[in-house]
Amino acid sequence: MTSTAHSTSSLPQQQPYSDQSIPVGAPPPYTAVDPTPEETTIGTSDDIDPELAGNQAGSAVDSETQSSPAMPATQSNLHQRYLFNIFSFEEAVVFAIYPITVCLGSLVSVISQPDTYFSSKRNFFNVIFVKNGWFWTTIVFLIHCVRLRISRPQGLLMRYAITTLWWYLFTQWFFGAPLMDRIFLGTGGTCQVGDRPSHSGWTSVGCRHAAGEWTGGHDISGHSFLLTHASLFLWYEILPVLTERGPLARQINTKIVMALLLLWWWMLLMTGIYFHSFLEKVTGWIMGLISWAMLYVVVPRVPLLKRLFSVPGV
């Protein structure tokens, strides 16, 4: 009896707990609470989409969203859902505007070509704005840039330089005649000046100065090229401001950019209705995609180029 009492006293004594020392509703201090299955899976690295890991790291709520495949897209992550691994939702919408506009204008021209103010090449918006399109695009781009908080402005300047270079080579000069003129002349085009024999070595500018007319050949639509080229450049530079939906999106700078984009879209529609053949407008649109494809599709996916050109931001 004595030995039994001695062995019992040598065991660790469990401290009794008092209801007065434990908050109401709390488990006793010696009660283990097993984590639920949901708590053990939220936030693991396997649940996070690698494409979004950099943007979602550190947020338990975002991690939980990523781990639920049935969760619908929200306004905050919509622009992160890639289509064909090329476009975000907003980028896909912007890209689709221009081929749809060219096709819509061409369709209207086939059904009924109304005689309006814009059917004349001498309308104010064509003479003042489109004929000086890259000048206005540059001015508006600078208005957009002055309010940005960018740590590496050289990337922005490089993107503008490449975009300007492609516009210059295609429409102004390419070791003589610009590329669009070389394509026209290479497909059998000539400059017809009255009853005199046609000239095959003139540029479009020289032909206009001689009061001549391009005949034959494939005359790529310069308006279709310029308006697509300039619009995609401005759109992709301003999209980060628009998708952020912060104070910058409500500034007058943003409204000026959007106003020019609206004008460029309208003039592209007028080009589709009144000028050039359908194929000439489509090839102009395709040529307008080249620098866009390089800077906003290829560059973000090649680390070396991405470091050189960076990507648009706020």
PDB file of C-alpha atoms in Angstrom:
ATOM      1  CA  MET A   1       0.000   0.000   0.000  1.00  0.00           C
ATOM      2  CA  THR A   2       2.845   2.322   0.837  1.00  0.00           C
ATOM      3  CA  SER A   3       4.742   1.539  -2.368  1.00  0.00           C
ATOM      4  CA  THR A   4       1.661   2.183  -4.431  1.00  0.00           C
ATOM      5  CA  ALA A   5       1.203   5.617  -2.925  1.00  0.00           C
ATOM      6  CA  HIS A   6       4.873   6.428  -3.472  1.00  0.00           C
ATOM      7  CA  SER A   7       4.810   5.523  -7.189  1.00  0.00           C
ATOM      8  CA  THR A   8       1.654   7.513  -7.734  1.00  0.00           C
ATOM      9  CA  SER A   9       3.150  10.635  -6.157  1.00  0.00           C
ATOM     10  CA  SER A  10       6.196  10.486  -8.451  1.00  0.00           C
ATOM     11  CA  LEU A  11       4.059  10.971 -11.609  1.00  0.00           C
ATOM     12  CA  PRO A  12       3.629  14.492 -13.033  1.00  0.00           C
ATOM     13  CA  GLN A  13       0.612  16.100 -11.535  1.00  0.00           C
ATOM     14  CA  GLN A  14      -1.984  17.402 -13.995  1.00  0.00           C
ATOM     15  CA  GLN A  15      -3.057  20.907 -13.166  1.00  0.00           C
ATOM     16  CA  PRO A  16      -6.778  21.182 -12.732  1.00  0.00           C
ATOM     17  CA  TYR A  17      -8.397  23.879 -14.758  1.00  0.00           C
ATOM     18  CA  SER A  18     -10.992  26.257 -13.589  1.00  0.00           C
ATOM     19  CA  ASP A  19     -13.904  27.578 -15.637  1.00  0.00           C
ATOM     20  CA  GLN A  20     -13.123  30.973 -14.176  1.00  0.00           C
ATOM     21  CA  SER A  21      -9.649  31.123 -15.740  1.00  0.00           C
ATOM     22  CA  ILE A  22     -10.693  30.172 -19.326  1.00  0.00           C
ATOM     23  CA  PRO A  23     -12.640  32.585 -21.572  1.00  0.00           C
ATOM     24  CA  VAL A  24     -16.123  31.474 -22.420  1.00  0.00           C
ATOM     25  CA  GLY A  25     -16.185  29.349 -25.590  1.00  0.00           C
ATOM     26  CA  ALA A  26     -12.382  28.689 -25.634  1.00  0.00           C
ATOM     27  CA  PRO A  27     -11.089  25.082 -25.625  1.00  0.00           C
ATOM     28  CA  PRO A  28      -9.270  23.800 -22.548  1.00  0.00           C
ATOM     29  CA  PRO A  29      -5.494  24.402 -22.652  1.00  0.00           C
ATOM     30  CA  TYR A  30      -4.698  20.733 -22.987  1.00  0.00           C
ATOM     31  CA  THR A  31      -7.138  20.129 -25.858  1.00  0.00           C
ATOM     32  CA  ALA A  32      -5.492  19.901 -29.315  1.00  0.00           C
ATOM     33  CA  VAL A  33      -7.423  21.412 -32.177  1.00  0.00           C
ATOM     34  CA  ASP A  34      -6.800  19.559 -35.448  1.00  0.00           C
ATOM     35  CA  PRO A  35      -6.517  21.763 -38.499  1.00  0.00           C
ATOM     36  CA  THR A  36      -9.269  21.345 -41.030  1.00  0.00           C
ATOM     37  CA  PRO A  37      -8.377  20.056 -44.507  1.00  0.00           C
ATOM     38  CA  GLU A  38      -9.004  23.500 -45.935  1.00  0.00           C
ATOM     39  CA  GLU A  39      -6.522  25.096 -43.548  1.00  0.00           C
ATOM     40  CA  THR A  40      -3.794  22.618 -44.480  1.00  0.00           C
ATOM     41  CA  THR A  41      -4.106  23.196 -48.214  1.00  0.00           C
ATOM     42  CA  ILE A  42      -4.531  26.956 -48.527  1.00  0.00           C
ATOM     43  CA  GLY A  43      -1.396  28.813 -49.601  1.00  0.00           C
ATOM     44  CA  THR A  44       0.704  25.863 -50.707  1.00  0.00           C
ATOM     45  CA  SER A  45       2.972  26.420 -53.683  1.00  0.00           C
ATOM     46  CA  ASP A  46       1.200  23.730 -55.701  1.00  0.00           C
ATOM     47  CA  ASP A  47      -2.057  25.671 -55.585  1.00  0.00           C
ATOM     48  CA  ILE A  48      -0.703  28.872 -57.125  1.00  0.00           C
ATOM     49  CA  ASP A  49      -0.635  29.342 -60.849  1.00  0.00           C
ATOM     50  CA  PRO A  50       3.012  30.053 -61.806  1.00  0.00           C
ATOM     51  CA  GLU A  51       1.860  32.832 -64.146  1.00  0.00           C
ATOM     52  CA  LEU A  52       0.302  34.643 -61.191  1.00  0.00           C
ATOM     53  CA  ALA A  53       2.685  33.707 -58.404  1.00  0.00           C
ATOM     54  CA  GLY A  54       4.570  36.994 -58.467  1.00  0.00           C
ATOM     55  CA  ASN A  55       1.394  39.029 -58.160  1.00  0.00           C
ATOM     56  CA  GLN A  56      -0.441  36.780 -55.675  1.00  0.00           C
ATOM     57  CA  ALA A  57       2.380  35.940 -53.224  1.00  0.00           C
ATOM     58  CA  GLY A  58       1.770  36.786 -49.591  1.00  0.00           C
ATOM     59  CA  SER A  59      -2.009  37.001 -49.802  1.00  0.00           C
ATOM     60  CA  ALA A  60      -3.978  34.207 -48.153  1.00  0.00           C
ATOM     61  CA  VAL A  61      -7.170  35.311 -49.828  1.00  0.00           C
ATOM     62  CA  ASP A  62      -5.577  35.283 -53.291  1.00  0.00           C
ATOM     63  CA  SER A  63      -3.998  31.910 -52.623  1.00  0.00           C
ATOM     64  CA  GLU A  64      -7.372  30.513 -51.669  1.00  0.00           C
ATOM     65  CA  THR A  65      -8.833  31.908 -54.874  1.00  0.00           C
ATOM     66  CA  GLN A  66      -6.098  30.215 -56.910  1.00  0.00           C
ATOM     67  CA  SER A  67      -6.726  26.852 -55.190  1.00  0.00           C
ATOM     68  CA  SER A  68     -10.364  26.820 -56.211  1.00  0.00           C
ATOM     69  CA  PRO A  69     -10.711  26.014 -59.920  1.00  0.00           C
ATOM     70  CA  ALA A  70     -14.441  26.714 -59.852  1.00  0.00           C
ATOM     71  CA  MET A  71     -13.940  30.309 -58.707  1.00  0.00           C
ATOM     72  CA  PRO A  72     -15.176  32.732 -61.413  1.00  0.00           C
ATOM     73  CA  ALA A  73     -12.905  35.508 -62.693  1.00  0.00           C
ATOM     74  CA  THR A  74     -13.263  38.745 -60.779  1.00  0.00           C
ATOM     75  CA  GLN A  75     -12.711  42.325 -61.917  1.00  0.00           C
ATOM     76  CA  SER A  76      -9.333  42.423 -60.147  1.00  0.00           C
ATOM     77  CA  ASN A  77      -7.819  39.367 -61.834  1.00  0.00           C
ATOM     78  CA  LEU A  78      -9.596  39.503 -65.208  1.00  0.00           C
ATOM     79  CA  HIS A  79      -6.647  41.121 -66.949  1.00  0.00           C
ATOM     80  CA  GLN A  80      -4.413  38.275 -65.738  1.00  0.00           C
ATOM     81  CA  ARG A  81      -6.331  35.537 -67.577  1.00  0.00           C
ATOM     82  CA  TYR A  82      -4.347  34.925 -70.748  1.00  0.00           C
ATOM     83  CA  LEU A  83      -5.885  33.856 -74.058  1.00  0.00           C
ATOM     84  CA  PHE A  84      -3.610  31.654 -76.198  1.00  0.00           C
ATOM     85  CA  ASN A  85      -0.829  32.770 -73.804  1.00  0.00           C
ATOM     86  CA  ILE A  86      -0.599  36.018 -75.817  1.00  0.00           C
ATOM     87  CA  PHE A  87      -3.435  38.322 -74.789  1.00  0.00           C
ATOM     88  CA  SER A  88      -4.983  39.362 -71.544  1.00  0.00           C
ATOM     89  CA  PHE A  89      -8.721  39.972 -71.748  1.00  0.00           C
ATOM     90  CA  GLU A  90      -8.293  43.729 -72.228  1.00  0.00           C
ATOM     91  CA  GLU A  91      -5.509  43.277 -74.773  1.00  0.00           C
ATOM     92  CA  ALA A  92      -7.646  40.865 -76.784  1.00  0.00           C
ATOM     93  CA  VAL A  93     -10.486  43.392 -76.897  1.00  0.00           C
ATOM     94  CA  VAL A  94      -8.128  46.176 -78.014  1.00  0.00           C
ATOM     95  CA  PHE A  95      -6.506  43.989 -80.666  1.00  0.00           C
ATOM     96  CA  ALA A  96      -9.863  42.944 -82.120  1.00  0.00           C
ATOM     97  CA  ILE A  97     -11.068  46.536 -82.616  1.00  0.00           C
ATOM     98  CA  TYR A  98      -8.973  47.194 -85.715  1.00  0.00           C
ATOM     99  CA  PRO A  99      -9.574  44.153 -87.969  1.00  0.00           C
ATOM    100  CA  ILE A 100     -13.269  44.393 -87.108  1.00  0.00           C
ATOM    101  CA  THR A 101     -13.262  48.089 -88.054  1.00  0.00           C
ATOM    102  CA  VAL A 102     -11.529  47.424 -91.396  1.00  0.00           C
ATOM    103  CA  CYS A 103     -14.005  44.660 -92.217  1.00  0.00           C
ATOM    104  CA  LEU A 104     -16.999  46.734 -91.091  1.00  0.00           C
ATOM    105  CA  GLY A 105     -15.947  49.720 -93.206  1.00  0.00           C
ATOM    106  CA  SER A 106     -15.377  47.506 -96.237  1.00  0.00           C
ATOM    107  CA  LEU A 107     -18.782  45.896 -95.756  1.00  0.00           C
ATOM    108  CA  VAL A 108     -20.472  49.306 -95.641  1.00  0.00           C
ATOM    109  CA  SER A 109     -18.638  50.350 -98.823  1.00  0.00           C
ATOM    110  CA  VAL A 110     -19.990  47.300-100.638  1.00  0.00           C
ATOM    111  CA  ILE A 111     -23.580  47.685 -99.426  1.00  0.00           C
ATOM    112  CA  SER A 112     -23.879  51.457 -99.790  1.00  0.00           C
ATOM    113  CA  GLN A 113     -21.168  54.092 -99.963  1.00  0.00           C
ATOM    114  CA  PRO A 114     -22.812  57.285 -98.692  1.00  0.00           C
ATOM    115  CA  ASP A 115     -21.560  60.660 -99.851  1.00  0.00           C
ATOM    116  CA  THR A 116     -20.501  62.456 -96.646  1.00  0.00           C
ATOM    117  CA  TYR A 117     -18.002  65.035 -95.449  1.00  0.00           C
ATOM    118  CA  PHE A 118     -15.453  62.265 -94.865  1.00  0.00           C
ATOM    119  CA  SER A 119     -15.646  60.918 -98.392  1.00  0.00           C
ATOM    120  CA  SER A 120     -13.290  63.724 -99.475  1.00  0.00           C
ATOM    121  CA  LYS A 121      -9.567  63.393 -98.765  1.00  0.00           C
ATOM    122  CA  ARG A 122      -9.552  67.139 -98.085  1.00  0.00           C
ATOM    123  CA  ASN A 123     -11.690  66.934 -94.960  1.00  0.00           C
ATOM    124  CA  PHE A 124     -10.253  68.775 -91.959  1.00  0.00           C
ATOM    125  CA  PHE A 125      -9.538  65.704 -89.828  1.00  0.00           C
ATOM    126  CA  ASN A 126      -7.660  63.958 -92.619  1.00  0.00           C
ATOM    127  CA  VAL A 127      -5.579  66.978 -93.650  1.00  0.00           C
ATOM    128  CA  ILE A 128      -4.727  68.255 -90.157  1.00  0.00           C
ATOM    129  CA  PHE A 129      -4.594  65.055 -88.108  1.00  0.00           C
ATOM    130  CA  VAL A 130      -4.115  61.896 -90.167  1.00  0.00           C
ATOM    131  CA  LYS A 131      -1.661  63.437 -92.642  1.00  0.00           C
ATOM    132  CA  ASN A 132       0.422  64.420 -89.577  1.00  0.00           C
ATOM    133  CA  GLY A 133      -0.536  61.301 -87.666  1.00  0.00           C
ATOM    134  CA  TRP A 134       2.789  60.427 -86.091  1.00  0.00           C
ATOM    135  CA  PHE A 135       3.289  63.999 -84.894  1.00  0.00           C
ATOM    136  CA  TRP A 136      -0.017  63.918 -82.993  1.00  0.00           C
ATOM    137  CA  THR A 137       0.691  60.415 -81.713  1.00  0.00           C
ATOM    138  CA  THR A 138       4.048  61.605 -80.342  1.00  0.00           C
ATOM    139  CA  ILE A 139       2.521  64.667 -78.651  1.00  0.00           C
ATOM    140  CA  VAL A 140      -0.176  62.609 -76.966  1.00  0.00           C
ATOM    141  CA  PHE A 141       2.342  59.937 -75.957  1.00  0.00           C
ATOM    142  CA  LEU A 142       4.463  62.588 -74.206  1.00  0.00           C
ATOM    143  CA  ILE A 143       1.351  63.899 -72.434  1.00  0.00           C
ATOM    144  CA  HIS A 144       0.797  60.363 -71.175  1.00  0.00           C
ATOM    145  CA  CYS A 145       4.425  59.872 -70.079  1.00  0.00           C
ATOM    146  CA  VAL A 146       4.948  63.023 -68.011  1.00  0.00           C
ATOM    147  CA  ARG A 147       2.789  61.738 -65.143  1.00  0.00           C
ATOM    148  CA  LEU A 148       4.198  58.199 -64.908  1.00  0.00           C
ATOM    149  CA  ARG A 149       6.274  56.905 -61.985  1.00  0.00           C
ATOM    150  CA  ILE A 150       8.758  54.761 -63.905  1.00  0.00           C
ATOM    151  CA  SER A 151      12.088  53.656 -62.454  1.00  0.00           C
ATOM    152  CA  ARG A 152      13.585  52.806 -65.875  1.00  0.00           C
ATOM    153  CA  PRO A 153      12.469  55.420 -68.420  1.00  0.00           C
ATOM    154  CA  GLN A 154      15.031  54.183 -70.952  1.00  0.00           C
ATOM    155  CA  GLY A 155      12.798  51.181 -71.669  1.00  0.00           C
ATOM    156  CA  LEU A 156       9.890  53.484 -72.502  1.00  0.00           C
ATOM    157  CA  LEU A 157      12.110  55.565 -74.768  1.00  0.00           C
ATOM    158  CA  MET A 158      13.372  52.429 -76.515  1.00  0.00           C
ATOM    159  CA  ARG A 159       9.822  51.285 -77.232  1.00  0.00           C
ATOM    160  CA  TYR A 160       8.961  54.681 -78.682  1.00  0.00           C
ATOM    161  CA  ALA A 161      12.169  54.686 -80.774  1.00  0.00           C
ATOM    162  CA  ILE A 162      11.444  51.262 -82.301  1.00  0.00           C
ATOM    163  CA  THR A 163       7.831  52.202 -83.035  1.00  0.00           C
ATOM    164  CA  THR A 164       8.920  55.464 -84.662  1.00  0.00           C
ATOM    165  CA  LEU A 165      11.628  53.716 -86.672  1.00  0.00           C
ATOM    166  CA  TRP A 166       9.128  51.255 -88.157  1.00  0.00           C
ATOM    167  CA  TRP A 167       6.757  54.105 -89.081  1.00  0.00           C
ATOM    168  CA  TYR A 168       9.656  55.992 -90.738  1.00  0.00           C
ATOM    169  CA  LEU A 169      10.979  53.007 -92.703  1.00  0.00           C
ATOM    170  CA  PHE A 170       7.559  52.009 -93.953  1.00  0.00           C
ATOM    171  CA  THR A 171       6.145  55.407 -94.881  1.00  0.00           C
ATOM    172  CA  GLN A 172       9.048  57.875 -95.276  1.00  0.00           C
ATOM    173  CA  TRP A 173      12.394  56.380 -96.285  1.00  0.00           C
ATOM    174  CA  PHE A 174      14.047  53.002 -96.708  1.00  0.00           C
ATOM    175  CA  PHE A 175      17.363  53.672 -98.423  1.00  0.00           C
ATOM    176  CA  GLY A 176      15.451  55.751-100.930  1.00  0.00           C
ATOM    177  CA  ALA A 177      11.778  55.034-101.466  1.00  0.00           C
ATOM    178  CA  PRO A 178       9.866  53.888 -98.347  1.00  0.00           C
ATOM    179  CA  LEU A 179       8.874  50.249 -97.998  1.00  0.00           C
ATOM    180  CA  MET A 180       5.238  50.846 -98.936  1.00  0.00           C
ATOM    181  CA  ASP A 181       6.325  52.460-102.225  1.00  0.00           C
ATOM    182  CA  ARG A 182       8.812  49.679-102.915  1.00  0.00           C
ATOM    183  CA  ILE A 183       6.041  47.112-102.480  1.00  0.00           C
ATOM    184  CA  PHE A 184       3.834  49.081-104.882  1.00  0.00           C
ATOM    185  CA  LEU A 185       6.559  49.429-107.503  1.00  0.00           C
ATOM    186  CA  GLY A 186       7.658  45.823-107.022  1.00  0.00           C
ATOM    187  CA  THR A 187       4.154  44.581-107.822  1.00  0.00           C
ATOM    188  CA  GLY A 188       4.049  46.452-111.139  1.00  0.00           C
ATOM    189  CA  GLY A 189       2.914  49.901-110.012  1.00  0.00           C
ATOM    190  CA  THR A 190       3.791  53.092-111.921  1.00  0.00           C
ATOM    191  CA  CYS A 191       3.096  56.820-111.765  1.00  0.00           C
ATOM    192  CA  GLN A 192       0.889  58.044-114.594  1.00  0.00           C
ATOM    193  CA  VAL A 193       1.186  61.807-115.299  1.00  0.00           C
ATOM    194  CA  GLY A 194      -1.445  62.859-117.806  1.00  0.00           C
ATOM    195  CA  ASP A 195      -0.843  61.404-121.273  1.00  0.00           C
ATOM    196  CA  ARG A 196       2.877  61.072-120.774  1.00  0.00           C
ATOM    197  CA  PRO A 197       4.496  57.640-120.404  1.00  0.00           C
ATOM    198  CA  SER A 198       4.297  56.201-116.922  1.00  0.00           C
ATOM    199  CA  HIS A 199       7.294  56.294-114.612  1.00  0.00           C
ATOM    200  CA  SER A 200       8.219  53.213-112.576  1.00  0.00           C
ATOM    201  CA  GLY A 201      10.949  54.763-110.447  1.00  0.00           C
ATOM    202  CA  TRP A 202       9.054  57.540-108.668  1.00  0.00           C
ATOM    203  CA  THR A 203       7.985  57.579-105.068  1.00  0.00           C
ATOM    204  CA  SER A 204       4.402  58.317-104.047  1.00  0.00           C
ATOM    205  CA  VAL A 205       5.475  61.810-102.871  1.00  0.00           C
ATOM    206  CA  GLY A 206       7.198  62.535-106.183  1.00  0.00           C
ATOM    207  CA  CYS A 207       4.172  61.270-108.072  1.00  0.00           C
ATOM    208  CA  ARG A 208       1.832  63.571-106.140  1.00  0.00           C
ATOM    209  CA  HIS A 209       4.122  66.585-106.693  1.00  0.00           C
ATOM    210  CA  ALA A 210       4.016  65.893-110.423  1.00  0.00           C
ATOM    211  CA  ALA A 211       0.207  65.746-110.265  1.00  0.00           C
ATOM    212  CA  GLY A 212       0.416  62.084-111.213  1.00  0.00           C
ATOM    213  CA  GLU A 213      -1.569  59.051-110.148  1.00  0.00           C
ATOM    214  CA  TRP A 214      -0.468  55.650-108.876  1.00  0.00           C
ATOM    215  CA  THR A 215      -1.662  52.981-111.288  1.00  0.00           C
ATOM    216  CA  GLY A 216      -1.278  49.230-111.189  1.00  0.00           C
ATOM    217  CA  GLY A 217       0.564  47.441-108.408  1.00  0.00           C
ATOM    218  CA  HIS A 218      -0.585  46.726-104.874  1.00  0.00           C
ATOM    219  CA  ASP A 219      -1.119  50.093-103.169  1.00  0.00           C
ATOM    220  CA  ILE A 220      -1.038  49.298 -99.450  1.00  0.00           C
ATOM    221  CA  SER A 221      -3.310  51.610 -97.469  1.00  0.00           C
ATOM    222  CA  GLY A 222      -1.062  54.050 -95.613  1.00  0.00           C
ATOM    223  CA  HIS A 223      -4.020  55.170 -93.489  1.00  0.00           C
ATOM    224  CA  SER A 224      -4.794  51.608 -92.463  1.00  0.00           C
ATOM    225  CA  PHE A 225      -1.138  51.094 -91.546  1.00  0.00           C
ATOM    226  CA  LEU A 226      -0.677  54.358 -89.627  1.00  0.00           C
ATOM    227  CA  LEU A 227      -3.944  54.284 -87.701  1.00  0.00           C
ATOM    228  CA  THR A 228      -3.456  50.653 -86.627  1.00  0.00           C
ATOM    229  CA  HIS A 229       0.229  51.151 -85.821  1.00  0.00           C
ATOM    230  CA  ALA A 230      -0.285  54.336 -83.786  1.00  0.00           C
ATOM    231  CA  SER A 231      -3.404  53.099 -82.007  1.00  0.00           C
ATOM    232  CA  LEU A 232      -1.950  49.800 -80.808  1.00  0.00           C
ATOM    233  CA  PHE A 233       1.145  51.626 -79.570  1.00  0.00           C
ATOM    234  CA  LEU A 234      -0.912  54.091 -77.514  1.00  0.00           C
ATOM    235  CA  TRP A 235      -3.319  51.424 -76.269  1.00  0.00           C
ATOM    236  CA  TYR A 236      -0.625  49.101 -74.958  1.00  0.00           C
ATOM    237  CA  GLU A 237       1.202  51.964 -73.261  1.00  0.00           C
ATOM    238  CA  ILE A 238      -1.924  53.238 -71.487  1.00  0.00           C
ATOM    239  CA  LEU A 239      -3.553  49.891 -70.610  1.00  0.00           C
ATOM    240  CA  PRO A 240      -1.678  49.584 -67.271  1.00  0.00           C
ATOM    241  CA  VAL A 241      -3.156  52.945 -66.238  1.00  0.00           C
ATOM    242  CA  LEU A 242      -6.661  51.901 -67.251  1.00  0.00           C
ATOM    243  CA  THR A 243      -6.544  48.456 -65.636  1.00  0.00           C
ATOM    244  CA  GLU A 244      -5.154  49.884 -62.398  1.00  0.00           C
ATOM    245  CA  ARG A 245      -8.316  52.021 -62.127  1.00  0.00           C
ATOM    246  CA  GLY A 246      -6.495  54.474 -59.887  1.00  0.00           C
ATOM    247  CA  PRO A 247      -6.218  58.267 -59.919  1.00  0.00           C
ATOM    248  CA  LEU A 248      -4.147  58.259 -63.127  1.00  0.00           C
ATOM    249  CA  ALA A 249      -7.059  56.783 -65.067  1.00  0.00           C
ATOM    250  CA  ARG A 250      -9.169  59.857 -64.223  1.00  0.00           C
ATOM    251  CA  GLN A 251      -6.567  62.472 -65.129  1.00  0.00           C
ATOM    252  CA  ILE A 252      -6.915  64.803 -68.102  1.00  0.00           C
ATOM    253  CA  ASN A 253      -3.816  63.141 -69.616  1.00  0.00           C
ATOM    254  CA  THR A 254      -5.707  59.873 -69.948  1.00  0.00           C
ATOM    255  CA  LYS A 255      -8.731  61.613 -71.465  1.00  0.00           C
ATOM    256  CA  ILE A 256      -6.530  63.249 -74.106  1.00  0.00           C
ATOM    257  CA  VAL A 257      -5.044  59.876 -75.087  1.00  0.00           C
ATOM    258  CA  MET A 258      -8.494  58.319 -75.291  1.00  0.00           C
ATOM    259  CA  ALA A 259      -9.768  61.225 -77.415  1.00  0.00           C
ATOM    260  CA  LEU A 260      -7.009  60.691 -79.990  1.00  0.00           C
ATOM    261  CA  LEU A 261      -7.629  56.932 -79.978  1.00  0.00           C
ATOM    262  CA  LEU A 262     -11.288  57.614 -80.690  1.00  0.00           C
ATOM    263  CA  LEU A 263     -10.365  59.895 -83.589  1.00  0.00           C
ATOM    264  CA  TRP A 264      -7.924  57.329 -85.001  1.00  0.00           C
ATOM    265  CA  TRP A 265     -10.622  54.643 -84.810  1.00  0.00           C
ATOM    266  CA  TRP A 266     -13.157  56.869 -86.599  1.00  0.00           C
ATOM    267  CA  MET A 267     -10.727  57.764 -89.382  1.00  0.00           C
ATOM    268  CA  LEU A 268      -9.867  54.072 -89.861  1.00  0.00           C
ATOM    269  CA  LEU A 269     -13.574  53.385 -90.264  1.00  0.00           C
ATOM    270  CA  MET A 270     -13.823  56.187 -92.847  1.00  0.00           C
ATOM    271  CA  THR A 271     -10.830  54.718 -94.684  1.00  0.00           C
ATOM    272  CA  GLY A 272     -12.584  51.352 -94.703  1.00  0.00           C
ATOM    273  CA  ILE A 273     -15.705  52.887 -96.229  1.00  0.00           C
ATOM    274  CA  TYR A 274     -14.276  55.268 -98.816  1.00  0.00           C
ATOM    275  CA  PHE A 275     -10.723  54.378 -99.850  1.00  0.00           C
ATOM    276  CA  HIS A 276      -8.630  51.475-101.154  1.00  0.00           C
ATOM    277  CA  SER A 277      -9.586  47.906-101.907  1.00  0.00           C
ATOM    278  CA  PHE A 278     -10.273  45.415 -99.137  1.00  0.00           C
ATOM    279  CA  LEU A 279      -6.954  43.620 -99.678  1.00  0.00           C
ATOM    280  CA  GLU A 280      -5.011  46.907 -99.607  1.00  0.00           C
ATOM    281  CA  LYS A 281      -6.614  47.814 -96.284  1.00  0.00           C
ATOM    282  CA  VAL A 282      -5.966  44.368 -94.809  1.00  0.00           C
ATOM    283  CA  THR A 283      -2.283  44.437 -95.797  1.00  0.00           C
ATOM    284  CA  GLY A 284      -2.009  47.928 -94.294  1.00  0.00           C
ATOM    285  CA  TRP A 285      -3.444  46.549 -91.053  1.00  0.00           C
ATOM    286  CA  ILE A 286      -1.006  43.619 -91.102  1.00  0.00           C
ATOM    287  CA  MET A 287       1.969  45.946 -91.622  1.00  0.00           C
ATOM    288  CA  GLY A 288       0.717  47.982 -88.659  1.00  0.00           C
ATOM    289  CA  LEU A 289       1.067  44.910 -86.426  1.00  0.00           C
ATOM    290  CA  ILE A 290       4.786  44.329 -86.905  1.00  0.00           C
ATOM    291  CA  SER A 291       6.306  46.611 -84.264  1.00  0.00           C
ATOM    292  CA  TRP A 292       3.401  45.839 -81.916  1.00  0.00           C
ATOM    293  CA  ALA A 293       4.110  42.101 -82.207  1.00  0.00           C
ATOM    294  CA  MET A 294       7.780  42.652 -81.463  1.00  0.00           C
ATOM    295  CA  LEU A 295       7.423  45.019 -78.505  1.00  0.00           C
ATOM    296  CA  TYR A 296       4.304  43.710 -76.782  1.00  0.00           C
ATOM    297  CA  VAL A 297       4.216  40.008 -77.703  1.00  0.00           C
ATOM    298  CA  VAL A 298       7.828  38.876 -78.193  1.00  0.00           C
ATOM    299  CA  VAL A 299       9.734  41.181 -75.805  1.00  0.00           C
ATOM    300  CA  PRO A 300       7.816  40.262 -72.600  1.00  0.00           C
ATOM    301  CA  ARG A 301       8.596  36.577 -73.241  1.00  0.00           C
ATOM    302  CA  VAL A 302      12.346  36.927 -73.868  1.00  0.00           C
ATOM    303  CA  PRO A 303      14.206  37.844 -70.633  1.00  0.00           C
ATOM    304  CA  LEU A 304      17.104  39.604 -72.380  1.00  0.00           C
ATOM    305  CA  LEU A 305      14.786  41.766 -74.500  1.00  0.00           C
ATOM    306  CA  LYS A 306      12.513  42.396 -71.535  1.00  0.00           C
ATOM    307  CA  ARG A 307      15.445  43.831 -69.570  1.00  0.00           C
ATOM    308  CA  LEU A 308      16.327  46.066 -72.525  1.00  0.00           C
ATOM    309  CA  PHE A 309      12.866  47.334 -73.473  1.00  0.00           C
ATOM    310  CA  SER A 310      10.996  46.653 -70.203  1.00  0.00           C
ATOM    311  CA  VAL A 311       7.174  46.545 -70.294  1.00  0.00           C
ATOM    312  CA  PRO A 312       4.599  49.331 -69.948  1.00  0.00           C
ATOM    313  CA  GLY A 313       3.668  50.315 -66.415  1.00  0.00           C
ATOM    314  CA  VAL A 314       2.524  53.169 -64.201  1.00  0.00           C
TER     315      VAL A 314
END
